[in-house]
Amino acid sequence: VASVLLIGNQASGGFVAENHAGKRTQLSANELSPVEWTAEARKHYRVAVGAEGDGPYLRLWHGRDAPAANGKQHTSRWSAAESQLKLPVVPDESYTLTLKLNVPAAGVSPDAGLYLDGRKIASLEVGTTTLTAKLPPSHAEQIILKVICAGWVPSRLNPASKDGRTLGVQLSEITMRSRGGGKRVFQANTGEWK
């Protein structure tokens, strides 16, 4: 992209731009995130995937899904063959990551897994609903994890389906907890504590 002019946004989260162009950018009307990330919040937090406010933590994911499961509304998003999680951390602290997800057989391949800095830290296996991984300390305040799986298209597997998207796995929740994380859980979508 050589030039872009963004002048409006109707989304509830406002307009927030990540400037990767440095001094070449003239940026105005950029809003700060409504979520205030303190050191305590970074130590133990949860992202409700598919719920309002999940966007800052996801890259290359499909739109929100809200199917009913057992009579309750259940929010989630489907990954593509390669999607990313952008997660705040306290520098130099290790974490336990827990993902609530659905791993269908069509999304599994030998390379399917969760990757940090090009290294597989957890494999994706058919039928997995909870995936836990240990994350080593990082010097940064944010890490980027890649979710890599076999891309599959529902309409190719089921002729009755009209869904032509390339999907991977279905994710509903992300929980990050550092070794020093307390019992209270910061709700990353809203900035509230529970």
Protein backbone atom coordinates (compact mmCIF):
# COMPACT_ATOMS: atom_id res chain seq x y z
CA VAL A 1 0.00 0.00 0.00
CA ALA A 2 1.47 3.34 -1.04
CA SER A 3 -1.16 5.60 0.50
CA VAL A 4 -4.22 5.27 2.70
CA LEU A 5 -6.69 7.78 4.09
CA LEU A 6 -8.98 6.55 6.86
CA ILE A 7 -11.52 9.08 8.08
CA GLY A 8 -14.25 7.15 9.84
CA ASN A 9 -15.20 4.04 11.69
CA GLN A 10 -18.57 2.74 12.82
CA ALA A 11 -17.26 -0.15 14.91
CA SER A 12 -17.82 -0.04 18.65
CA GLY A 13 -14.10 -0.21 19.42
CA GLY A 14 -13.36 3.11 17.73
CA PHE A 15 -10.46 3.75 15.40
CA VAL A 16 -7.11 2.41 16.58
CA ALA A 17 -4.18 2.25 14.16
CA GLU A 18 -0.87 0.47 14.68
CA ASN A 19 1.74 2.64 13.02
CA HIS A 20 4.41 0.52 11.34
CA ALA A 21 5.51 3.26 8.92
CA GLY A 22 7.22 5.48 11.50
CA LYS A 23 7.77 9.14 10.64
CA ARG A 24 6.18 8.74 7.20
CA THR A 25 2.76 8.55 8.89
CA GLN A 26 0.54 11.51 9.59
CA LEU A 27 -2.00 10.15 12.03
CA SER A 28 -4.91 11.97 13.59
CA ALA A 29 -8.09 10.97 15.43
CA ASN A 30 -6.38 7.77 16.58
CA GLU A 31 -8.02 6.48 19.75
CA LEU A 32 -6.22 4.78 22.58
CA SER A 33 -7.38 1.32 23.50
CA PRO A 34 -10.29 1.36 25.97
CA VAL A 35 -8.57 -1.50 27.86
CA GLU A 36 -5.92 -0.38 30.33
CA TRP A 37 -3.18 -2.99 30.60
CA THR A 38 -1.49 -2.83 33.99
CA ALA A 39 1.31 -5.20 35.01
CA GLU A 40 -1.21 -7.09 37.18
CA ALA A 41 -3.65 -7.40 34.26
CA ARG A 42 -0.90 -8.84 32.04
CA LYS A 43 -0.19 -11.58 34.60
CA HIS A 44 -3.59 -13.32 34.42
CA TYR A 45 -6.17 -12.54 31.75
CA ARG A 46 -8.81 -14.06 29.53
CA VAL A 47 -10.00 -13.23 26.01
CA ALA A 48 -13.53 -14.30 25.09
CA VAL A 49 -13.03 -15.07 21.39
CA GLY A 50 -15.99 -14.14 19.23
CA ALA A 51 -17.24 -11.59 21.76
CA GLU A 52 -17.05 -7.82 21.33
CA GLY A 53 -13.50 -6.59 22.05
CA ASP A 54 -11.54 -9.65 20.86
CA GLY A 55 -10.11 -7.93 17.74
CA PRO A 56 -6.87 -6.52 19.19
CA TYR A 57 -5.67 -10.03 20.07
CA LEU A 58 -6.41 -11.76 16.75
CA ARG A 59 -4.97 -11.53 13.24
CA LEU A 60 -6.21 -13.36 10.17
CA TRP A 61 -9.27 -14.94 11.84
CA HIS A 62 -12.75 -15.23 10.36
CA GLY A 63 -15.72 -13.22 11.66
CA ARG A 64 -17.54 -13.92 14.88
CA ASP A 65 -19.68 -17.03 15.27
CA ALA A 66 -22.30 -17.34 18.00
CA PRO A 67 -23.89 -20.79 17.71
CA ALA A 68 -26.04 -22.16 20.52
CA ALA A 69 -24.58 -25.11 22.41
CA ASN A 70 -26.58 -26.90 25.12
CA GLY A 71 -29.10 -24.06 25.09
CA LYS A 72 -26.43 -21.39 25.74
CA GLN A 73 -24.94 -18.84 23.38
CA HIS A 74 -21.33 -19.76 22.63
CA THR A 75 -19.04 -17.25 20.90
CA SER A 76 -16.04 -18.26 18.80
CA ARG A 77 -14.08 -17.61 15.63
CA TRP A 78 -12.61 -19.95 13.06
CA SER A 79 -8.96 -19.67 12.13
CA ALA A 80 -7.65 -19.75 8.59
CA ALA A 81 -4.91 -22.22 7.66
CA GLU A 82 -2.54 -19.78 9.39
CA SER A 83 -3.77 -17.26 11.96
CA GLN A 84 -2.13 -15.31 14.77
CA LEU A 85 -2.69 -14.49 18.44
CA LYS A 86 -1.25 -11.16 19.68
CA LEU A 87 -0.94 -11.53 23.44
CA PRO A 88 0.27 -9.02 26.06
CA VAL A 89 2.87 -10.33 28.51
CA VAL A 90 5.04 -9.08 31.36
CA PRO A 91 8.61 -9.13 30.02
CA ASP A 92 10.84 -11.89 31.38
CA GLU A 93 7.99 -13.94 32.92
CA SER A 94 6.96 -17.41 31.76
CA TYR A 95 3.29 -18.18 31.09
CA THR A 96 0.81 -20.99 30.83
CA LEU A 97 -1.50 -20.55 27.85
CA THR A 98 -4.84 -22.34 27.77
CA LEU A 99 -6.99 -22.37 24.63
CA LYS A 100 -10.60 -23.58 24.53
CA LEU A 101 -11.09 -24.80 20.98
CA ASN A 102 -12.48 -27.37 18.60
CA VAL A 103 -9.99 -29.24 16.41
CA PRO A 104 -11.80 -31.04 13.57
CA ALA A 105 -10.11 -33.90 11.71
CA ALA A 106 -10.02 -31.82 8.52
CA GLY A 107 -7.82 -29.21 10.26
CA VAL A 108 -5.11 -31.61 11.38
CA SER A 109 -1.84 -32.24 9.55
CA PRO A 110 1.68 -33.20 10.71
CA ASP A 111 2.56 -29.48 10.95
CA ALA A 112 -0.67 -28.46 12.72
CA GLY A 113 0.13 -26.70 15.94
CA LEU A 114 0.85 -23.59 17.92
CA TYR A 115 4.12 -21.84 17.05
CA LEU A 116 6.22 -19.24 18.88
CA ASP A 117 9.14 -17.69 17.02
CA GLY A 118 8.98 -20.44 14.37
CA ARG A 119 9.13 -23.27 16.93
CA LYS A 120 6.19 -25.61 17.55
CA ILE A 121 5.20 -25.42 21.21
CA ALA A 122 2.04 -27.56 21.02
CA SER A 123 0.47 -29.92 18.49
CA LEU A 124 -3.14 -29.79 17.35
CA GLU A 125 -4.82 -33.19 17.59
CA VAL A 126 -8.27 -34.32 16.43
CA GLY A 127 -10.97 -33.74 19.03
CA THR A 128 -8.89 -31.47 21.28
CA THR A 129 -11.11 -29.09 23.28
CA THR A 130 -8.51 -27.67 25.68
CA LEU A 131 -4.92 -27.02 24.66
CA THR A 132 -2.36 -26.01 27.27
CA ALA A 133 1.16 -24.81 26.46
CA LYS A 134 4.06 -23.45 28.49
CA LEU A 135 5.45 -20.21 27.09
CA PRO A 136 9.04 -19.20 27.87
CA PRO A 137 9.85 -15.67 29.06
CA SER A 138 9.99 -12.96 26.39
CA HIS A 139 11.82 -9.63 26.51
CA ALA A 140 8.88 -7.93 24.73
CA GLU A 141 5.54 -6.73 26.12
CA GLN A 142 3.64 -8.70 23.46
CA ILE A 143 4.15 -12.07 21.83
CA ILE A 144 2.74 -13.34 18.56
CA LEU A 145 1.73 -16.98 18.34
CA LYS A 146 0.88 -18.65 15.04
CA VAL A 147 -1.90 -21.18 14.80
CA ILE A 148 -1.08 -23.39 11.82
CA CYS A 149 -3.37 -26.14 10.57
CA ALA A 150 -4.57 -27.84 7.42
CA GLY A 151 -6.96 -25.47 5.68
CA TRP A 152 -10.27 -27.03 4.74
CA VAL A 153 -13.44 -25.78 3.04
CA PRO A 154 -16.79 -26.95 4.50
CA SER A 155 -18.59 -26.87 1.12
CA ARG A 156 -16.01 -29.26 -0.34
CA LEU A 157 -16.52 -31.78 2.48
CA ASN A 158 -20.30 -31.43 2.67
CA PRO A 159 -22.22 -30.64 -0.54
CA ALA A 160 -25.13 -29.25 1.54
CA SER A 161 -22.87 -26.56 2.99
CA LYS A 162 -22.72 -23.12 1.38
CA ASP A 163 -19.62 -22.17 3.42
CA GLY A 164 -16.75 -21.52 1.01
CA ARG A 165 -14.32 -20.20 3.64
CA THR A 166 -10.98 -21.89 4.25
CA LEU A 167 -11.12 -22.87 7.92
CA GLY A 168 -8.73 -24.37 10.43
CA VAL A 169 -9.76 -24.65 14.10
CA GLN A 170 -12.56 -23.04 16.10
CA LEU A 171 -11.38 -20.97 19.10
CA SER A 172 -13.63 -19.73 21.92
CA GLU A 173 -11.32 -18.66 24.75
CA ILE A 174 -7.71 -17.69 25.48
CA THR A 175 -6.35 -17.63 29.04
CA MET A 176 -2.85 -16.43 29.89
CA ARG A 177 -1.40 -16.82 33.37
CA SER A 178 2.14 -16.02 34.45
CA ARG A 179 3.86 -17.80 37.29
CA GLY A 180 3.12 -14.74 39.49
CA GLY A 181 -0.49 -14.35 38.31
CA GLY A 182 -3.10 -14.00 41.06
CA LYS A 183 -6.56 -15.53 41.35
CA ARG A 184 -8.38 -12.55 39.87
CA VAL A 185 -8.78 -12.76 36.09
CA PHE A 186 -8.62 -9.65 33.90
CA GLN A 187 -11.23 -9.69 31.13
CA ALA A 188 -9.23 -8.50 28.11
CA ASN A 189 -12.34 -7.77 26.00
CA THR A 190 -13.78 -5.25 28.46
CA GLY A 191 -10.99 -4.26 30.85
CA GLU A 192 -12.90 -5.56 33.88
CA TRP A 193 -11.75 -7.86 36.68
CA LYS A 194 -13.48 -11.07 37.79
